[in-house]
PDB file of C-alpha atoms in Angstrom:
ATOM      1  CA  MET N   1     -47.699 -28.178  18.751  1.00 62.00           C
ATOM      2  CA  ASP N   2     -50.548 -25.677  19.033  1.00 73.00           C
ATOM      3  CA  LYS N   3     -52.304 -26.032  22.382  1.00 72.00           C
ATOM      4  CA  ASP N   4     -55.605 -24.996  20.756  1.00 76.00           C
ATOM      5  CA  SER N   5     -55.407 -27.832  18.229  1.00 81.00           C
ATOM      6  CA  VAL N   6     -58.050 -30.513  18.079  1.00 83.00           C
ATOM      7  CA  LEU N   7     -55.468 -33.021  19.269  1.00 77.00           C
ATOM      8  CA  TYR N   8     -54.799 -31.057  22.474  1.00 79.00           C
ATOM      9  CA  LEU N   9     -58.513 -30.516  23.084  1.00 84.00           C
ATOM     10  CA  LEU N  10     -59.196 -34.219  22.630  1.00 81.00           C
ATOM     11  CA  MET N  11     -56.322 -35.140  24.938  1.00 77.00           C
ATOM     12  CA  ASP N  12     -57.641 -32.770  27.608  1.00 81.00           C
ATOM     13  CA  MET N  13     -61.120 -34.229  27.337  1.00 82.00           C
ATOM     14  CA  ARG N  14     -59.915 -37.829  27.527  1.00 80.00           C
ATOM     15  CA  VAL N  15     -57.270 -37.341  30.211  1.00 79.00           C
ATOM     16  CA  ASN N  16     -59.351 -35.116  32.482  1.00 80.00           C
ATOM     17  CA  GLY N  17     -62.628 -36.888  31.827  1.00 79.00           C
ATOM     18  CA  ILE N  18     -61.767 -40.569  31.795  1.00 86.00           C
ATOM     19  CA  LEU N  19     -58.221 -41.183  33.007  1.00 86.00           C
ATOM     20  CA  ASP N  20     -59.021 -40.662  36.709  1.00 85.00           C
ATOM     21  CA  ARG N  21     -61.568 -43.494  36.583  1.00 89.00           C
ATOM     22  CA  ILE N  22     -59.045 -45.766  34.882  1.00 90.00           C
ATOM     23  CA  LEU N  23     -56.346 -44.937  37.452  1.00 91.00           C
ATOM     24  CA  GLU N  24     -58.700 -45.762  40.322  1.00 92.00           C
ATOM     25  CA  ARG N  25     -58.981 -49.327  39.011  1.00 94.00           C
ATOM     26  CA  ASP N  26     -55.404 -49.835  37.833  1.00 95.00           C
ATOM     27  CA  GLU N  27     -53.597 -52.018  40.370  1.00 97.00           C
ATOM     28  CA  GLU N  28     -50.101 -51.069  39.205  1.00 96.00           C
ATOM     29  CA  TYR N  29     -50.870 -47.344  39.479  1.00 95.00           C
ATOM     30  CA  GLN N  30     -52.375 -47.846  42.940  1.00 97.00           C
ATOM     31  CA  GLU N  31     -49.304 -49.807  44.082  1.00 97.00           C
ATOM     32  CA  ILE N  32     -46.978 -47.034  42.890  1.00 96.00           C
ATOM     33  CA  ALA N  33     -49.119 -44.433  44.685  1.00 96.00           C
ATOM     34  CA  LYS N  34     -49.008 -46.510  47.877  1.00 97.00           C
ATOM     35  CA  LYS N  35     -45.226 -46.875  47.701  1.00 97.00           C
ATOM     36  CA  SER N  36     -44.863 -43.144  47.087  1.00 95.00           C
ATOM     37  CA  GLY N  37     -46.956 -42.445  50.181  1.00 96.00           C
ATOM     38  CA  GLU N  38     -44.740 -44.743  52.244  1.00 97.00           C
ATOM     39  CA  TYR N  39     -41.633 -42.864  51.089  1.00 95.00           C
ATOM     40  CA  LEU N  40     -43.266 -39.571  51.965  1.00 94.00           C
ATOM     41  CA  ASP N  41     -44.080 -40.852  55.458  1.00 96.00           C
ATOM     42  CA  ARG N  42     -40.444 -41.901  55.938  1.00 96.00           C
ATOM     43  CA  LEU N  43     -39.198 -38.563  54.660  1.00 94.00           C
ATOM     44  CA  GLU N  44     -41.457 -36.607  56.997  1.00 93.00           C
ATOM     45  CA  ALA N  45     -40.367 -38.786  59.926  1.00 95.00           C
ATOM     46  CA  MET N  46     -36.770 -37.650  59.369  1.00 95.00           C
ATOM     47  CA  ASN N  47     -37.662 -34.147  60.609  1.00 93.00           C
ATOM     48  CA  LEU N  48     -35.354 -32.502  58.109  1.00 96.00           C
ATOM     49  CA  PRO N  49     -34.697 -28.777  58.270  1.00 96.00           C
ATOM     50  CA  LYS N  50     -37.362 -26.713  56.536  1.00 95.00           C
ATOM     51  CA  GLU N  51     -34.924 -25.682  53.766  1.00 97.00           C
ATOM     52  CA  ALA N  52     -34.049 -29.310  52.950  1.00 95.00           C
ATOM     53  CA  HIS N  53     -37.697 -30.336  52.994  1.00 93.00           C
ATOM     54  CA  SER N  54     -38.566 -27.458  50.664  1.00 95.00           C
ATOM     55  CA  LEU N  55     -35.773 -28.356  48.245  1.00 96.00           C
ATOM     56  CA  ILE N  56     -36.872 -32.002  48.142  1.00 96.00           C
ATOM     57  CA  ASP N  57     -40.470 -30.887  47.578  1.00 95.00           C
ATOM     58  CA  GLN N  58     -39.471 -28.569  44.733  1.00 97.00           C
ATOM     59  CA  HIS N  59     -37.412 -31.314  43.108  1.00 97.00           C
ATOM     60  CA  SER N  60     -40.285 -33.771  43.428  1.00 95.00           C
ATOM     61  CA  CYS N  61     -42.721 -31.271  41.889  1.00 96.00           C
ATOM     62  CA  GLU N  62     -40.434 -30.665  38.921  1.00 98.00           C
ATOM     63  CA  GLN N  63     -39.950 -34.404  38.408  1.00 97.00           C
ATOM     64  CA  ASN N  64     -43.728 -34.856  38.472  1.00 95.00           C
ATOM     65  CA  ALA N  65     -44.153 -32.031  35.963  1.00 96.00           C
ATOM     66  CA  LEU N  66     -41.488 -33.600  33.765  1.00 97.00           C
ATOM     67  CA  GLY N  67     -43.213 -36.982  33.867  1.00 95.00           C
ATOM     68  CA  ALA N  68     -46.608 -35.429  33.187  1.00 91.00           C
ATOM     69  CA  ARG N  69     -45.257 -33.493  30.200  1.00 92.00           C
ATOM     70  CA  TYR N  70     -43.528 -36.616  28.873  1.00 95.00           C
ATOM     71  CA  GLY N  71     -46.788 -38.545  29.186  1.00 90.00           C
ATOM     72  CA  ALA N  72     -48.777 -35.822  27.435  1.00 86.00           C
ATOM     73  CA  LEU N  73     -46.324 -35.653  24.558  1.00 90.00           C
ATOM     74  CA  ALA N  74     -46.239 -39.449  24.278  1.00 91.00           C
ATOM     75  CA  TYR N  75     -50.044 -39.493  24.173  1.00 86.00           C
ATOM     76  CA  LEU N  76     -50.090 -36.853  21.446  1.00 85.00           C
ATOM     77  CA  LEU N  77     -47.451 -38.701  19.444  1.00 90.00           C
ATOM     78  CA  GLY N  78     -49.277 -42.009  19.746  1.00 89.00           C
ATOM     79  CA  PHE N  79     -52.579 -40.473  18.773  1.00 84.00           C
ATOM     80  CA  SER N  80     -51.102 -38.616  15.818  1.00 84.00           C
ATOM     81  CA  ASP N  81     -49.395 -41.858  14.736  1.00 87.00           C
ATOM     82  CA  CYS N  82     -52.785 -43.595  14.772  1.00 85.00           C
ATOM     83  CA  VAL N  83     -54.361 -40.812  12.730  1.00 81.00           C
ATOM     84  CA  GLU N  84     -51.523 -40.987  10.235  1.00 84.00           C
ATOM     85  CA  LEU N  85     -51.802 -44.772   9.939  1.00 84.00           C
ATOM     86  CA  MET N  86     -55.517 -44.499   9.273  1.00 84.00           C
ATOM     87  CA  THR N  87     -55.303 -41.676   6.766  1.00 86.00           C
ATOM     88  CA  LYS N  88     -52.094 -42.289   4.831  1.00 83.00           C
ATOM     89  CA  PRO N  89     -50.584 -45.334   3.169  1.00 73.00           C
ATOM     90  CA  LEU N  90     -47.684 -46.857   5.059  1.00 67.00           C
ATOM     91  CA  HIS N  91     -44.344 -46.383   3.298  1.00 69.00           C
ATOM     92  CA  LEU N  92     -41.477 -48.357   4.797  1.00 66.00           C
ATOM     93  CA  THR N  93     -37.903 -48.246   3.591  1.00 67.00           C
ATOM     94  CA  ALA N  94     -36.178 -51.521   2.798  1.00 63.00           C
ATOM     95  CA  SER N  95     -34.270 -51.449   6.101  1.00 64.00           C
ATOM     96  CA  GLN N  96     -37.476 -50.868   8.088  1.00 63.00           C
ATOM     97  CA  LYS N  97     -39.170 -53.791   6.328  1.00 58.00           C
ATOM     98  CA  LYS N  98     -36.317 -56.125   7.329  1.00 60.00           C
ATOM     99  CA  THR N  99     -36.647 -55.294  11.059  1.00 58.00           C
ATOM    100  CA  ASN N 100     -40.374 -55.937  11.086  1.00 56.00           C
TER     101      ASN N 100
END
Protein backbone atom coordinates (compact mmCIF):
# COMPACT_ATOMS: atom_id res chain seq x y z
CA MET A 1 0.00 0.00 0.00
CA ASP A 2 1.30 3.45 -0.94
CA LYS A 3 2.46 5.32 2.15
CA ASP A 4 1.41 8.62 0.53
CA SER A 5 -2.17 7.42 0.08
CA VAL A 6 -5.05 9.19 1.73
CA LEU A 7 -5.59 6.13 3.90
CA TYR A 8 -2.06 6.32 5.33
CA LEU A 9 -2.32 10.08 5.85
CA LEU A 10 -5.63 9.66 7.66
CA MET A 11 -4.22 6.86 9.81
CA ASP A 12 -1.23 9.02 10.75
CA MET A 13 -3.47 11.91 11.68
CA ARG A 14 -5.81 9.78 13.79
CA VAL A 15 -3.16 7.62 15.46
CA ASN A 16 -0.72 10.43 16.22
CA GLY A 17 -3.37 13.01 17.00
CA ILE A 18 -5.99 11.16 19.00
CA LEU A 19 -4.79 7.71 20.02
CA ASP A 20 -2.49 8.94 22.81
CA ARG A 21 -5.45 10.58 24.56
CA ILE A 22 -7.48 7.39 24.24
CA LEU A 23 -4.62 5.26 25.62
CA GLU A 24 -4.27 7.54 28.64
CA ARG A 25 -7.85 6.70 29.64
CA ASP A 26 -7.92 3.03 28.65
CA GLU A 27 -7.65 0.92 31.80
CA GLU A 28 -6.62 -2.26 29.99
CA TYR A 29 -3.80 -0.46 28.15
CA GLN A 30 -2.62 1.14 31.40
CA GLU A 31 -2.63 -2.24 33.17
CA ILE A 32 -0.53 -3.80 30.40
CA ALA A 33 1.91 -0.87 30.57
CA LYS A 34 2.16 -1.27 34.35
CA LYS A 35 2.83 -5.01 34.07
CA SER A 36 5.46 -4.37 31.40
CA GLY A 37 7.19 -1.90 33.71
CA GLU A 38 7.21 -4.48 36.51
CA TYR A 39 8.86 -7.03 34.21
CA LEU A 40 11.45 -4.48 33.19
CA ASP A 41 12.24 -3.75 36.84
CA ARG A 42 12.71 -7.47 37.50
CA LEU A 43 14.90 -7.85 34.44
CA GLU A 44 17.12 -4.94 35.43
CA ALA A 45 17.42 -6.33 38.96
CA MET A 46 18.97 -9.51 37.53
CA ASN A 47 22.14 -7.57 36.62
CA LEU A 48 22.61 -9.54 33.43
CA PRO A 49 25.76 -9.12 31.37
CA LYS A 50 25.63 -6.15 29.02
CA GLU A 51 25.51 -8.44 25.95
CA ALA A 52 22.49 -10.36 27.28
CA HIS A 53 20.71 -7.15 28.24
CA SER A 54 21.36 -5.72 24.77
CA LEU A 55 20.05 -8.86 23.06
CA ILE A 56 16.87 -8.83 25.16
CA ASP A 57 16.42 -5.13 24.39
CA GLN A 58 16.85 -5.69 20.65
CA HIS A 59 14.37 -8.56 20.71
CA SER A 60 11.87 -6.47 22.64
CA CYS A 61 12.24 -3.58 20.18
CA GLU A 62 11.64 -5.86 17.20
CA GLN A 63 8.60 -7.41 18.88
CA ASN A 64 7.24 -3.92 19.53
CA ALA A 65 7.86 -2.94 15.91
CA LEU A 66 6.13 -6.12 14.77
CA GLY A 67 3.10 -5.40 16.95
CA ALA A 68 2.97 -1.79 15.82
CA ARG A 69 3.13 -2.80 12.15
CA TYR A 70 0.44 -5.44 12.70
CA GLY A 71 -1.77 -2.83 14.35
CA ALA A 72 -1.23 -0.33 11.55
CA LEU A 73 -2.06 -2.88 8.88
CA ALA A 74 -5.13 -4.04 10.82
CA TYR A 75 -6.28 -0.42 11.11
CA LEU A 76 -5.81 0.11 7.38
CA LEU A 77 -7.66 -3.10 6.56
CA GLY A 78 -10.54 -2.25 8.87
CA PHE A 79 -10.83 1.25 7.50
CA SER A 80 -10.68 0.10 3.89
CA ASP A 81 -13.33 -2.53 4.71
CA CYS A 82 -15.58 0.23 6.04
CA VAL A 83 -15.04 2.33 2.93
CA GLU A 84 -15.82 -0.65 0.73
CA LEU A 85 -18.99 -1.46 2.68
CA MET A 86 -20.19 2.11 2.32
CA THR A 87 -19.38 2.47 -1.36
CA LYS A 88 -20.08 -0.94 -2.87
CA PRO A 89 -22.96 -3.38 -2.62
CA LEU A 90 -22.25 -6.41 -0.48
CA HIS A 91 -21.97 -9.63 -2.49
CA LEU A 92 -21.84 -12.79 -0.40
CA THR A 93 -21.45 -16.28 -1.77
CA ALA A 94 -23.96 -18.91 -0.70
CA SER A 95 -21.48 -20.43 1.78
CA GLN A 96 -20.78 -17.02 3.36
CA LYS A 97 -24.52 -16.37 3.75
CA LYS A 98 -24.95 -19.66 5.64
CA THR A 99 -22.27 -18.79 8.24
CA ASN A 100 -23.78 -15.40 8.96
